[in-house]
Amino acid sequence: MYLTEKAPAKINLTLDVLRKRKDGYHDVEMIMTTVDLADRIHLHPLEKDEIVIEVENGILPLDKNNLAYQAASLLKKRCKVTTGVKIVIDKIIPVSAGLAGGSTDAAAVLRGLNKLWRLGLSLDDLAEIGLRIGSDVPFCVYGGTAIARGRGEDLTFIDAPPKVWVLLAKPPQGVSTKEIYKRLKPGEMAHPDTAGMVEAIRTKDYRGICERLENVMEPVTFSLAPDVARIKKRLESSGADGTVMSGSGPTVFSLIANDQKAHRLYNTLRGFMDQVYLVRLIGERHQI
Ligand code: ATP
């Protein structure tokens, strides 16, 4: 008997960095939503009191450096669970891509083990535990669509955007989030129209949503990884409805409403890149 929990990736419709804080973190303001590009987390109960990580199709740490391990370990301690679990991660979301792949695995482990071990915790309880692992984990615990402020943990849930196609392209070149934050100058940059995006989502103004996709990290990531800028240009000129980089990159995504256009652009992009995905926007919250 084992339990499977889906761990969907997130994208940023807007990403703003407001200021550097005294504790070293940055205050952000971003609109995040979930997409149907997901890892599968299989949870097998073990009699022995241990946490075992296995990864299918991917290379990830198998020890406490894996965020899924940290999630299980924190939950075990908090609820004094004395049996163990084998966590099998079927890795579909590209790693270090700006899609919160690690955070969503941790969140799925929290949701899944809450069921497997019949702990009876609420999503709020799980989000609180998740914040100890990373700033994006609380959002991933709930899923859905939210404005995230503070370090990313202060969440205001909003309506889901239209469930259009999302074409994601991850260039091979990696980027260091730390390096990007170091180079960002929050006082000197133009900021996304976050309030306008929230209003466009509320009124189901799809064109308004596409026009307001914006990420303040783009110029810095583009200067460090010019391939990312090239892919964004290509998507923009291909007729996608709106295009922006997710998180600190390097993944760039486009929203596309038309089925045929979405599949045509996907096939074209697959011709010269390996990591290309065509999925639906989800935007709805998880149920406990
Ligand atoms: P974010 O959008 O939150 O910045 P990301 O998509 O850029 O995240 P991740 O895929 O979450 O990045 O991975 C970043 C690092 O976390 C990698 O160095 C990876 O080894 C480590 N990591 C630990 N556990 C996991 C996991 N379960 N899945 C993916 N990465 C993990």
PDB file of C-alpha atoms and ligand atoms in Angstrom:
ATOM      1  CA  MET A   1       0.000   0.000   0.000  1.00  0.00           C
ATOM      2  CA  TYR A   2       1.388   3.385  -0.908  1.00  0.00           C
ATOM      3  CA  LEU A   3       0.040   6.871  -1.499  1.00  0.00           C
ATOM      4  CA  THR A   4       0.784   9.162  -4.426  1.00  0.00           C
ATOM      5  CA  GLU A   5       0.698  12.947  -4.135  1.00  0.00           C
ATOM      6  CA  LYS A   6       0.981  15.279  -7.106  1.00  0.00           C
ATOM      7  CA  ALA A   7       3.496  18.150  -6.806  1.00  0.00           C
ATOM      8  CA  PRO A   8       2.759  20.841  -9.405  1.00  0.00           C
ATOM      9  CA  ALA A   9       5.232  23.535 -10.447  1.00  0.00           C
ATOM     10  CA  LYS A  10       4.519  27.226  -9.958  1.00  0.00           C
ATOM     11  CA  ILE A  11       5.027  30.120 -12.336  1.00  0.00           C
ATOM     12  CA  ASN A  12       5.282  33.818 -11.537  1.00  0.00           C
ATOM     13  CA  LEU A  13       2.851  36.030 -13.432  1.00  0.00           C
ATOM     14  CA  THR A  14       4.554  39.019 -11.798  1.00  0.00           C
ATOM     15  CA  LEU A  15       7.711  39.185  -9.687  1.00  0.00           C
ATOM     16  CA  ASP A  16       8.748  42.341  -7.875  1.00  0.00           C
ATOM     17  CA  VAL A  17      11.552  42.887  -5.367  1.00  0.00           C
ATOM     18  CA  LEU A  18      10.718  45.788  -3.058  1.00  0.00           C
ATOM     19  CA  ARG A  19      13.692  46.124  -0.727  1.00  0.00           C
ATOM     20  CA  LYS A  20      16.527  44.340   1.033  1.00  0.00           C
ATOM     21  CA  ARG A  21      15.734  43.607   4.668  1.00  0.00           C
ATOM     22  CA  LYS A  22      17.983  43.816   7.708  1.00  0.00           C
ATOM     23  CA  ASP A  23      17.843  40.004   8.101  1.00  0.00           C
ATOM     24  CA  GLY A  24      19.417  39.543   4.658  1.00  0.00           C
ATOM     25  CA  TYR A  25      16.212  38.433   2.900  1.00  0.00           C
ATOM     26  CA  HIS A  26      14.394  40.604   0.353  1.00  0.00           C
ATOM     27  CA  ASP A  27      10.786  41.744   0.561  1.00  0.00           C
ATOM     28  CA  VAL A  28       9.071  40.546  -2.590  1.00  0.00           C
ATOM     29  CA  GLU A  29       5.651  40.996  -4.116  1.00  0.00           C
ATOM     30  CA  MET A  30       4.693  38.404  -6.692  1.00  0.00           C
ATOM     31  CA  ILE A  31       1.683  36.686  -8.165  1.00  0.00           C
ATOM     32  CA  MET A  32       2.134  32.938  -8.327  1.00  0.00           C
ATOM     33  CA  THR A  33      -0.059  30.253  -9.822  1.00  0.00           C
ATOM     34  CA  THR A  34       0.225  26.511 -10.385  1.00  0.00           C
ATOM     35  CA  VAL A  35       0.615  24.700 -13.699  1.00  0.00           C
ATOM     36  CA  ASP A  36       0.054  21.081 -14.698  1.00  0.00           C
ATOM     37  CA  LEU A  37       3.751  20.246 -14.913  1.00  0.00           C
ATOM     38  CA  ALA A  38       4.120  18.051 -11.872  1.00  0.00           C
ATOM     39  CA  ASP A  39       6.373  15.626 -10.036  1.00  0.00           C
ATOM     40  CA  ARG A  40       4.737  12.525  -8.571  1.00  0.00           C
ATOM     41  CA  ILE A  41       5.630  11.704  -4.980  1.00  0.00           C
ATOM     42  CA  HIS A  42       5.023   8.086  -3.938  1.00  0.00           C
ATOM     43  CA  LEU A  43       4.994   7.521  -0.175  1.00  0.00           C
ATOM     44  CA  HIS A  44       5.589   3.950   1.050  1.00  0.00           C
ATOM     45  CA  PRO A  45       5.176   3.318   4.791  1.00  0.00           C
ATOM     46  CA  LEU A  46       8.154   1.598   6.470  1.00  0.00           C
ATOM     47  CA  GLU A  47       8.090  -0.266   9.774  1.00  0.00           C
ATOM     48  CA  LYS A  48      11.641   0.866  10.497  1.00  0.00           C
ATOM     49  CA  ASP A  49      12.068   4.422  11.807  1.00  0.00           C
ATOM     50  CA  GLU A  50      13.934   5.896   8.806  1.00  0.00           C
ATOM     51  CA  ILE A  51      13.439   8.204   5.818  1.00  0.00           C
ATOM     52  CA  VAL A  52      14.592   6.781   2.498  1.00  0.00           C
ATOM     53  CA  ILE A  53      14.649   8.882  -0.688  1.00  0.00           C
ATOM     54  CA  GLU A  54      14.635   7.399  -4.188  1.00  0.00           C
ATOM     55  CA  VAL A  55      14.600   9.508  -7.341  1.00  0.00           C
ATOM     56  CA  GLU A  56      13.296   8.269 -10.682  1.00  0.00           C
ATOM     57  CA  ASN A  57      14.613   9.983 -13.810  1.00  0.00           C
ATOM     58  CA  GLY A  58      16.764  12.658 -12.261  1.00  0.00           C
ATOM     59  CA  ILE A  59      19.813  13.443 -10.179  1.00  0.00           C
ATOM     60  CA  LEU A  60      19.034  14.886  -6.768  1.00  0.00           C
ATOM     61  CA  PRO A  61      20.465  14.586  -3.269  1.00  0.00           C
ATOM     62  CA  LEU A  62      19.171  11.486  -1.453  1.00  0.00           C
ATOM     63  CA  ASP A  63      19.975  12.736   2.057  1.00  0.00           C
ATOM     64  CA  LYS A  64      18.835  15.630   4.235  1.00  0.00           C
ATOM     65  CA  ASN A  65      19.757  18.053   1.439  1.00  0.00           C
ATOM     66  CA  ASN A  66      16.662  16.883  -0.403  1.00  0.00           C
ATOM     67  CA  LEU A  67      13.771  19.183   0.531  1.00  0.00           C
ATOM     68  CA  ALA A  68      11.411  16.179   0.512  1.00  0.00           C
ATOM     69  CA  TYR A  69      13.576  14.555   3.210  1.00  0.00           C
ATOM     70  CA  GLN A  70      13.484  17.763   5.291  1.00  0.00           C
ATOM     71  CA  ALA A  71       9.685  17.872   5.042  1.00  0.00           C
ATOM     72  CA  ALA A  72       9.317  14.281   6.256  1.00  0.00           C
ATOM     73  CA  SER A  73      11.835  14.786   9.025  1.00  0.00           C
ATOM     74  CA  LEU A  74      10.148  17.965  10.368  1.00  0.00           C
ATOM     75  CA  LEU A  75       6.696  16.368  10.272  1.00  0.00           C
ATOM     76  CA  LYS A  76       7.936  13.214  12.002  1.00  0.00           C
ATOM     77  CA  LYS A  77       9.460  15.261  14.817  1.00  0.00           C
ATOM     78  CA  ARG A  78       6.497  17.606  15.191  1.00  0.00           C
ATOM     79  CA  CYS A  79       3.980  14.713  15.385  1.00  0.00           C
ATOM     80  CA  LYS A  80       6.281  12.223  17.123  1.00  0.00           C
ATOM     81  CA  VAL A  81       5.863   9.580  14.417  1.00  0.00           C
ATOM     82  CA  THR A  82       8.030   6.532  15.168  1.00  0.00           C
ATOM     83  CA  THR A  83       7.634   4.596  11.905  1.00  0.00           C
ATOM     84  CA  GLY A  84       9.406   5.460   8.654  1.00  0.00           C
ATOM     85  CA  VAL A  85       8.719   6.247   5.018  1.00  0.00           C
ATOM     86  CA  LYS A  86      10.257   5.625   1.611  1.00  0.00           C
ATOM     87  CA  ILE A  87       9.752   8.670  -0.625  1.00  0.00           C
ATOM     88  CA  VAL A  88      10.004   7.964  -4.343  1.00  0.00           C
ATOM     89  CA  ILE A  89      10.257  11.165  -6.385  1.00  0.00           C
ATOM     90  CA  ASP A  90       9.236  10.822 -10.015  1.00  0.00           C
ATOM     91  CA  LYS A  91      11.017  13.985 -11.194  1.00  0.00           C
ATOM     92  CA  ILE A  92       9.313  15.739 -14.102  1.00  0.00           C
ATOM     93  CA  ILE A  93       9.849  19.422 -13.194  1.00  0.00           C
ATOM     94  CA  PRO A  94      13.278  20.620 -14.348  1.00  0.00           C
ATOM     95  CA  VAL A  95      15.678  21.305 -11.452  1.00  0.00           C
ATOM     96  CA  SER A  96      16.957  24.822 -10.643  1.00  0.00           C
ATOM     97  CA  ALA A  97      14.562  26.243 -13.180  1.00  0.00           C
ATOM     98  CA  GLY A  98      12.601  28.950 -11.331  1.00  0.00           C
ATOM     99  CA  LEU A  99       9.594  26.621 -11.028  1.00  0.00           C
ATOM    100  CA  ALA A 100       9.917  25.779  -7.294  1.00  0.00           C
ATOM    101  CA  GLY A 101      10.478  22.090  -8.036  1.00  0.00           C
ATOM    102  CA  GLY A 102      12.109  21.348  -4.676  1.00  0.00           C
ATOM    103  CA  SER A 103       9.593  23.395  -2.694  1.00  0.00           C
ATOM    104  CA  THR A 104       6.621  21.678  -4.310  1.00  0.00           C
ATOM    105  CA  ASP A 105       8.101  18.233  -3.562  1.00  0.00           C
ATOM    106  CA  ALA A 106       8.477  19.245   0.100  1.00  0.00           C
ATOM    107  CA  ALA A 107       4.903  20.548   0.144  1.00  0.00           C
ATOM    108  CA  ALA A 108       3.560  17.345  -1.440  1.00  0.00           C
ATOM    109  CA  VAL A 109       5.407  15.249   1.159  1.00  0.00           C
ATOM    110  CA  LEU A 110       3.762  17.314   3.925  1.00  0.00           C
ATOM    111  CA  ARG A 111       0.269  16.879   2.395  1.00  0.00           C
ATOM    112  CA  GLY A 112       0.822  13.212   1.595  1.00  0.00           C
ATOM    113  CA  LEU A 113       2.287  12.169   4.948  1.00  0.00           C
ATOM    114  CA  ASN A 114      -0.479  14.068   6.749  1.00  0.00           C
ATOM    115  CA  LYS A 115      -2.858  11.608   5.031  1.00  0.00           C
ATOM    116  CA  LEU A 116      -0.675   8.492   5.232  1.00  0.00           C
ATOM    117  CA  TRP A 117       0.012   8.954   8.938  1.00  0.00           C
ATOM    118  CA  ARG A 118      -3.522  10.267   9.663  1.00  0.00           C
ATOM    119  CA  LEU A 119      -2.133  13.321  11.470  1.00  0.00           C
ATOM    120  CA  GLY A 120      -5.184  15.540  10.991  1.00  0.00           C
ATOM    121  CA  LEU A 121      -3.174  18.738  10.440  1.00  0.00           C
ATOM    122  CA  SER A 122      -4.670  21.623   8.428  1.00  0.00           C
ATOM    123  CA  LEU A 123      -3.037  23.181   5.366  1.00  0.00           C
ATOM    124  CA  ASP A 124      -2.233  26.179   7.622  1.00  0.00           C
ATOM    125  CA  ASP A 125      -0.330  23.852  10.001  1.00  0.00           C
ATOM    126  CA  LEU A 126       1.534  22.283   7.076  1.00  0.00           C
ATOM    127  CA  ALA A 127       2.378  25.715   5.606  1.00  0.00           C
ATOM    128  CA  GLU A 128       3.848  26.779   8.949  1.00  0.00           C
ATOM    129  CA  ILE A 129       6.078  23.707   9.003  1.00  0.00           C
ATOM    130  CA  GLY A 130       6.925  24.256   5.322  1.00  0.00           C
ATOM    131  CA  LEU A 131       8.202  27.792   5.919  1.00  0.00           C
ATOM    132  CA  ARG A 132      11.059  26.289   7.924  1.00  0.00           C
ATOM    133  CA  ILE A 133      12.208  24.590   4.703  1.00  0.00           C
ATOM    134  CA  GLY A 134      11.898  27.534   2.306  1.00  0.00           C
ATOM    135  CA  SER A 135       9.984  30.724   1.471  1.00  0.00           C
ATOM    136  CA  ASP A 136       8.081  29.152  -1.473  1.00  0.00           C
ATOM    137  CA  VAL A 137       6.967  26.041   0.439  1.00  0.00           C
ATOM    138  CA  PRO A 138       3.872  27.612   2.099  1.00  0.00           C
ATOM    139  CA  PHE A 139       2.491  28.632  -1.321  1.00  0.00           C
ATOM    140  CA  CYS A 140       3.189  25.144  -2.660  1.00  0.00           C
ATOM    141  CA  VAL A 141       1.351  23.588   0.306  1.00  0.00           C
ATOM    142  CA  TYR A 142      -1.871  25.397  -0.677  1.00  0.00           C
ATOM    143  CA  GLY A 143      -1.379  25.664  -4.445  1.00  0.00           C
ATOM    144  CA  GLY A 144      -3.798  27.919  -6.276  1.00  0.00           C
ATOM    145  CA  THR A 145      -3.169  31.529  -7.198  1.00  0.00           C
ATOM    146  CA  ALA A 146      -1.872  34.061  -4.701  1.00  0.00           C
ATOM    147  CA  ILE A 147      -0.109  37.352  -4.147  1.00  0.00           C
ATOM    148  CA  ALA A 148       2.961  36.491  -2.097  1.00  0.00           C
ATOM    149  CA  ARG A 149       4.600  39.192   0.000  1.00  0.00           C
ATOM    150  CA  GLY A 150       7.278  39.327   2.707  1.00  0.00           C
ATOM    151  CA  ARG A 151       9.829  36.611   1.934  1.00  0.00           C
ATOM    152  CA  GLY A 152       7.102  34.978  -0.161  1.00  0.00           C
ATOM    153  CA  GLU A 153       5.247  33.410   2.757  1.00  0.00           C
ATOM    154  CA  ASP A 154       2.631  36.142   3.351  1.00  0.00           C
ATOM    155  CA  LEU A 155      -0.128  34.895   1.024  1.00  0.00           C
ATOM    156  CA  THR A 156      -3.328  36.496  -0.220  1.00  0.00           C
ATOM    157  CA  PHE A 157      -5.324  34.076  -2.367  1.00  0.00           C
ATOM    158  CA  ILE A 158      -7.045  35.412  -5.487  1.00  0.00           C
ATOM    159  CA  ASP A 159      -9.137  33.948  -8.316  1.00  0.00           C
ATOM    160  CA  ALA A 160      -7.531  31.523 -10.760  1.00  0.00           C
ATOM    161  CA  PRO A 161      -6.548  33.034 -14.141  1.00  0.00           C
ATOM    162  CA  PRO A 162      -8.100  31.493 -17.282  1.00  0.00           C
ATOM    163  CA  LYS A 163      -6.942  27.895 -17.812  1.00  0.00           C
ATOM    164  CA  VAL A 164      -4.964  28.616 -20.969  1.00  0.00           C
ATOM    165  CA  TRP A 165      -1.946  26.733 -22.350  1.00  0.00           C
ATOM    166  CA  VAL A 166       1.428  27.426 -20.741  1.00  0.00           C
ATOM    167  CA  LEU A 167       4.467  26.771 -22.946  1.00  0.00           C
ATOM    168  CA  LEU A 168       7.606  26.495 -20.809  1.00  0.00           C
ATOM    169  CA  ALA A 169      11.141  26.544 -22.172  1.00  0.00           C
ATOM    170  CA  LYS A 170      14.175  25.939 -19.961  1.00  0.00           C
ATOM    171  CA  PRO A 171      17.508  26.842 -21.521  1.00  0.00           C
ATOM    172  CA  PRO A 172      20.442  24.694 -20.396  1.00  0.00           C
ATOM    173  CA  GLN A 173      22.371  27.621 -18.902  1.00  0.00           C
ATOM    174  CA  GLY A 174      21.911  27.764 -15.108  1.00  0.00           C
ATOM    175  CA  VAL A 175      21.635  30.960 -13.070  1.00  0.00           C
ATOM    176  CA  SER A 176      22.440  31.571  -9.418  1.00  0.00           C
ATOM    177  CA  THR A 177      19.540  33.139  -7.506  1.00  0.00           C
ATOM    178  CA  LYS A 178      22.023  34.487  -4.938  1.00  0.00           C
ATOM    179  CA  GLU A 179      24.019  36.239  -7.658  1.00  0.00           C
ATOM    180  CA  ILE A 180      20.862  37.771  -9.136  1.00  0.00           C
ATOM    181  CA  TYR A 181      19.763  39.190  -5.779  1.00  0.00           C
ATOM    182  CA  LYS A 182      23.262  40.597  -5.278  1.00  0.00           C
ATOM    183  CA  ARG A 183      23.052  42.547  -8.535  1.00  0.00           C
ATOM    184  CA  LEU A 184      19.453  43.767  -8.186  1.00  0.00           C
ATOM    185  CA  LYS A 185      18.928  47.421  -7.266  1.00  0.00           C
ATOM    186  CA  PRO A 186      15.315  47.648  -6.010  1.00  0.00           C
ATOM    187  CA  GLY A 187      15.462  51.473  -5.744  1.00  0.00           C
ATOM    188  CA  GLU A 188      16.450  51.928  -9.386  1.00  0.00           C
ATOM    189  CA  MET A 189      14.112  49.683 -11.325  1.00  0.00           C
ATOM    190  CA  ALA A 190      10.643  49.859 -12.846  1.00  0.00           C
ATOM    191  CA  HIS A 191       8.105  47.783 -10.933  1.00  0.00           C
ATOM    192  CA  PRO A 192       5.375  45.489 -12.307  1.00  0.00           C
ATOM    193  CA  ASP A 193       1.751  46.621 -12.200  1.00  0.00           C
ATOM    194  CA  THR A 194       0.804  44.070  -9.525  1.00  0.00           C
ATOM    195  CA  ALA A 195      -2.515  45.731  -8.629  1.00  0.00           C
ATOM    196  CA  GLY A 196      -3.398  45.925 -12.341  1.00  0.00           C
ATOM    197  CA  MET A 197      -2.608  42.213 -12.746  1.00  0.00           C
ATOM    198  CA  VAL A 198      -4.835  41.314  -9.777  1.00  0.00           C
ATOM    199  CA  GLU A 199      -7.653  43.379 -11.322  1.00  0.00           C
ATOM    200  CA  ALA A 200      -7.147  41.819 -14.772  1.00  0.00           C
ATOM    201  CA  ILE A 201      -7.381  38.346 -13.205  1.00  0.00           C
ATOM    202  CA  ARG A 202     -10.492  39.328 -11.222  1.00  0.00           C
ATOM    203  CA  THR A 203     -12.260  40.675 -14.313  1.00  0.00           C
ATOM    204  CA  LYS A 204     -11.047  37.760 -16.513  1.00  0.00           C
ATOM    205  CA  ASP A 205      -9.329  40.269 -18.814  1.00  0.00           C
ATOM    206  CA  TYR A 206      -6.996  37.803 -20.564  1.00  0.00           C
ATOM    207  CA  ARG A 207      -5.361  40.435 -22.746  1.00  0.00           C
ATOM    208  CA  GLY A 208      -4.776  42.592 -19.633  1.00  0.00           C
ATOM    209  CA  ILE A 209      -3.114  39.610 -17.909  1.00  0.00           C
ATOM    210  CA  CYS A 210      -0.803  39.004 -20.877  1.00  0.00           C
ATOM    211  CA  GLU A 211       0.157  42.699 -21.073  1.00  0.00           C
ATOM    212  CA  ARG A 212       1.102  42.809 -17.388  1.00  0.00           C
ATOM    213  CA  LEU A 213       3.387  39.737 -17.216  1.00  0.00           C
ATOM    214  CA  GLU A 214       6.583  41.184 -15.729  1.00  0.00           C
ATOM    215  CA  ASN A 215       9.598  40.037 -13.728  1.00  0.00           C
ATOM    216  CA  VAL A 216      12.154  42.521 -12.347  1.00  0.00           C
ATOM    217  CA  MET A 217      14.860  39.844 -12.343  1.00  0.00           C
ATOM    218  CA  GLU A 218      14.856  39.533 -16.120  1.00  0.00           C
ATOM    219  CA  PRO A 219      17.507  42.190 -16.924  1.00  0.00           C
ATOM    220  CA  VAL A 220      19.959  40.695 -14.418  1.00  0.00           C
ATOM    221  CA  THR A 221      19.357  37.087 -15.516  1.00  0.00           C
ATOM    222  CA  PHE A 222      19.594  38.131 -19.175  1.00  0.00           C
ATOM    223  CA  SER A 223      22.968  39.795 -18.556  1.00  0.00           C
ATOM    224  CA  LEU A 224      24.281  36.631 -16.856  1.00  0.00           C
ATOM    225  CA  ALA A 225      22.648  34.165 -19.270  1.00  0.00           C
ATOM    226  CA  PRO A 226      22.053  35.707 -22.718  1.00  0.00           C
ATOM    227  CA  ASP A 227      20.362  32.499 -23.976  1.00  0.00           C
ATOM    228  CA  VAL A 228      17.414  33.247 -21.719  1.00  0.00           C
ATOM    229  CA  ALA A 229      16.899  36.625 -23.405  1.00  0.00           C
ATOM    230  CA  ARG A 230      17.148  34.981 -26.843  1.00  0.00           C
ATOM    231  CA  ILE A 231      14.470  32.422 -25.983  1.00  0.00           C
ATOM    232  CA  LYS A 232      12.168  35.108 -24.626  1.00  0.00           C
ATOM    233  CA  LYS A 233      12.578  37.098 -27.875  1.00  0.00           C
ATOM    234  CA  ARG A 234      11.848  34.034 -29.962  1.00  0.00           C
ATOM    235  CA  LEU A 235       8.663  33.257 -28.032  1.00  0.00           C
ATOM    236  CA  GLU A 236       7.532  36.876 -28.244  1.00  0.00           C
ATOM    237  CA  SER A 237       8.051  37.045 -31.973  1.00  0.00           C
ATOM    238  CA  SER A 238       6.329  33.678 -32.510  1.00  0.00           C
ATOM    239  CA  GLY A 239       2.913  35.084 -31.716  1.00  0.00           C
ATOM    240  CA  ALA A 240       2.444  33.813 -28.136  1.00  0.00           C
ATOM    241  CA  ASP A 241      -0.088  35.890 -26.213  1.00  0.00           C
ATOM    242  CA  GLY A 242       2.330  36.925 -23.450  1.00  0.00           C
ATOM    243  CA  THR A 243       5.815  35.841 -22.353  1.00  0.00           C
ATOM    244  CA  VAL A 244       7.915  36.284 -19.196  1.00  0.00           C
ATOM    245  CA  MET A 245      10.644  34.564 -17.177  1.00  0.00           C
ATOM    246  CA  SER A 246       9.564  32.565 -14.094  1.00  0.00           C
ATOM    247  CA  GLY A 247      11.249  33.167 -10.722  1.00  0.00           C
ATOM    248  CA  SER A 248      14.961  33.833 -11.061  1.00  0.00           C
ATOM    249  CA  GLY A 249      14.938  31.819 -14.295  1.00  0.00           C
ATOM    250  CA  PRO A 250      16.175  30.448 -16.501  1.00  0.00           C
ATOM    251  CA  THR A 251      12.731  29.070 -17.506  1.00  0.00           C
ATOM    252  CA  VAL A 252      10.707  31.378 -19.735  1.00  0.00           C
ATOM    253  CA  PHE A 253       7.010  30.728 -20.326  1.00  0.00           C
ATOM    254  CA  SER A 254       4.290  31.920 -22.674  1.00  0.00           C
ATOM    255  CA  LEU A 255       0.539  31.989 -22.196  1.00  0.00           C
ATOM    256  CA  ILE A 256      -1.389  30.869 -25.272  1.00  0.00           C
ATOM    257  CA  ALA A 257      -5.182  30.604 -25.519  1.00  0.00           C
ATOM    258  CA  ASN A 258      -5.467  28.993 -28.957  1.00  0.00           C
ATOM    259  CA  ASP A 259      -5.012  25.169 -29.060  1.00  0.00           C
ATOM    260  CA  GLN A 260      -3.523  24.989 -32.540  1.00  0.00           C
ATOM    261  CA  LYS A 261      -1.128  27.849 -31.961  1.00  0.00           C
ATOM    262  CA  ALA A 262       0.017  26.324 -28.654  1.00  0.00           C
ATOM    263  CA  HIS A 263       0.833  22.976 -30.289  1.00  0.00           C
ATOM    264  CA  ARG A 264       2.477  24.611 -33.300  1.00  0.00           C
ATOM    265  CA  LEU A 265       4.772  26.736 -31.101  1.00  0.00           C
ATOM    266  CA  TYR A 266       5.555  23.707 -28.916  1.00  0.00           C
ATOM    267  CA  ASN A 267       6.594  21.654 -31.931  1.00  0.00           C
ATOM    268  CA  THR A 268       8.691  24.475 -33.347  1.00  0.00           C
ATOM    269  CA  LEU A 269      10.508  25.021 -30.064  1.00  0.00           C
ATOM    270  CA  ARG A 270      11.133  21.280 -29.625  1.00  0.00           C
ATOM    271  CA  GLY A 271      13.109  21.460 -32.845  1.00  0.00           C
ATOM    272  CA  PHE A 272      15.977  23.280 -31.190  1.00  0.00           C
ATOM    273  CA  MET A 273      15.579  22.815 -27.412  1.00  0.00           C
ATOM    274  CA  ASP A 274      15.302  19.746 -25.164  1.00  0.00           C
ATOM    275  CA  GLN A 275      13.434  21.045 -22.158  1.00  0.00           C
ATOM    276  CA  VAL A 276      10.147  22.308 -23.555  1.00  0.00           C
ATOM    277  CA  TYR A 277       6.770  21.597 -21.956  1.00  0.00           C
ATOM    278  CA  LEU A 278       3.215  22.372 -22.988  1.00  0.00           C
ATOM    279  CA  VAL A 279       0.798  22.179 -20.056  1.00  0.00           C
ATOM    280  CA  ARG A 280      -2.397  23.766 -18.770  1.00  0.00           C
ATOM    281  CA  LEU A 281      -2.571  26.438 -16.124  1.00  0.00           C
ATOM    282  CA  ILE A 282      -4.217  24.957 -12.979  1.00  0.00           C
ATOM    283  CA  GLY A 283      -4.566  27.900 -10.564  1.00  0.00           C
ATOM    284  CA  GLU A 284      -6.860  26.059  -8.084  1.00  0.00           C
ATOM    285  CA  ARG A 285      -6.010  25.317  -4.455  1.00  0.00           C
ATOM    286  CA  HIS A 286      -5.328  21.824  -3.091  1.00  0.00           C
ATOM    287  CA  GLN A 287      -7.870  20.225  -0.805  1.00  0.00           C
ATOM    288  CA  ILE A 288      -6.772  18.561   2.403  1.00  0.00           C
TER     289      ILE A 288
HETATM  290  P1  ATP B   1      12.828  28.276  -6.949  1.00  0.00           P
HETATM  291  O1  ATP B   1      11.907  28.596  -8.074  1.00  0.00           O
HETATM  292  O2  ATP B   1      12.120  28.039  -5.604  1.00  0.00           O
HETATM  293  O3  ATP B   1      14.012  29.178  -6.846  1.00  0.00           O
HETATM  294  P2  ATP B   1      14.099  26.304  -8.501  1.00  0.00           P
HETATM  295  O4  ATP B   1      13.055  25.731  -9.390  1.00  0.00           O
HETATM  296  O5  ATP B   1      14.953  27.367  -9.101  1.00  0.00           O
HETATM  297  O6  ATP B   1      13.399  26.832  -7.197  1.00  0.00           O
HETATM  298  P3  ATP B   1      14.715  23.717  -7.459  1.00  0.00           P
HETATM  299  O7  ATP B   1      14.367  22.837  -8.616  1.00  0.00           O
HETATM  300  O8  ATP B   1      13.742  23.798  -6.343  1.00  0.00           O
HETATM  301  O9  ATP B   1      15.036  25.189  -7.980  1.00  0.00           O
HETATM  302  O10 ATP B   1      16.131  23.194  -6.943  1.00  0.00           O
HETATM  303  C1  ATP B   1      17.120  24.006  -6.445  1.00  0.00           C
HETATM  304  C2  ATP B   1      18.143  23.183  -5.631  1.00  0.00           C
HETATM  305  O11 ATP B   1      17.477  22.427  -4.631  1.00  0.00           O
HETATM  306  C3  ATP B   1      18.962  22.209  -6.439  1.00  0.00           C
HETATM  307  O12 ATP B   1      20.314  22.473  -6.128  1.00  0.00           O
HETATM  308  C4  ATP B   1      18.584  20.816  -5.928  1.00  0.00           C
HETATM  309  O13 ATP B   1      19.680  19.953  -5.827  1.00  0.00           O
HETATM  310  C5  ATP B   1      18.021  21.100  -4.545  1.00  0.00           C
HETATM  311  N1  ATP B   1      16.919  20.173  -4.211  1.00  0.00           N
HETATM  312  C6  ATP B   1      16.732  19.572  -3.037  1.00  0.00           C
HETATM  313  N2  ATP B   1      15.657  18.794  -3.054  1.00  0.00           N
HETATM  314  C7  ATP B   1      15.105  18.896  -4.264  1.00  0.00           C
HETATM  315  C8  ATP B   1      13.963  18.309  -4.880  1.00  0.00           C
HETATM  316  N3  ATP B   1      13.187  17.437  -4.245  1.00  0.00           N
HETATM  317  N4  ATP B   1      13.694  18.656  -6.159  1.00  0.00           N
HETATM  318  C9  ATP B   1      14.491  19.560  -6.800  1.00  0.00           C
HETATM  319  N5  ATP B   1      15.575  20.129  -6.261  1.00  0.00           N
HETATM  320  C10 ATP B   1      15.907  19.803  -5.002  1.00  0.00           C
END
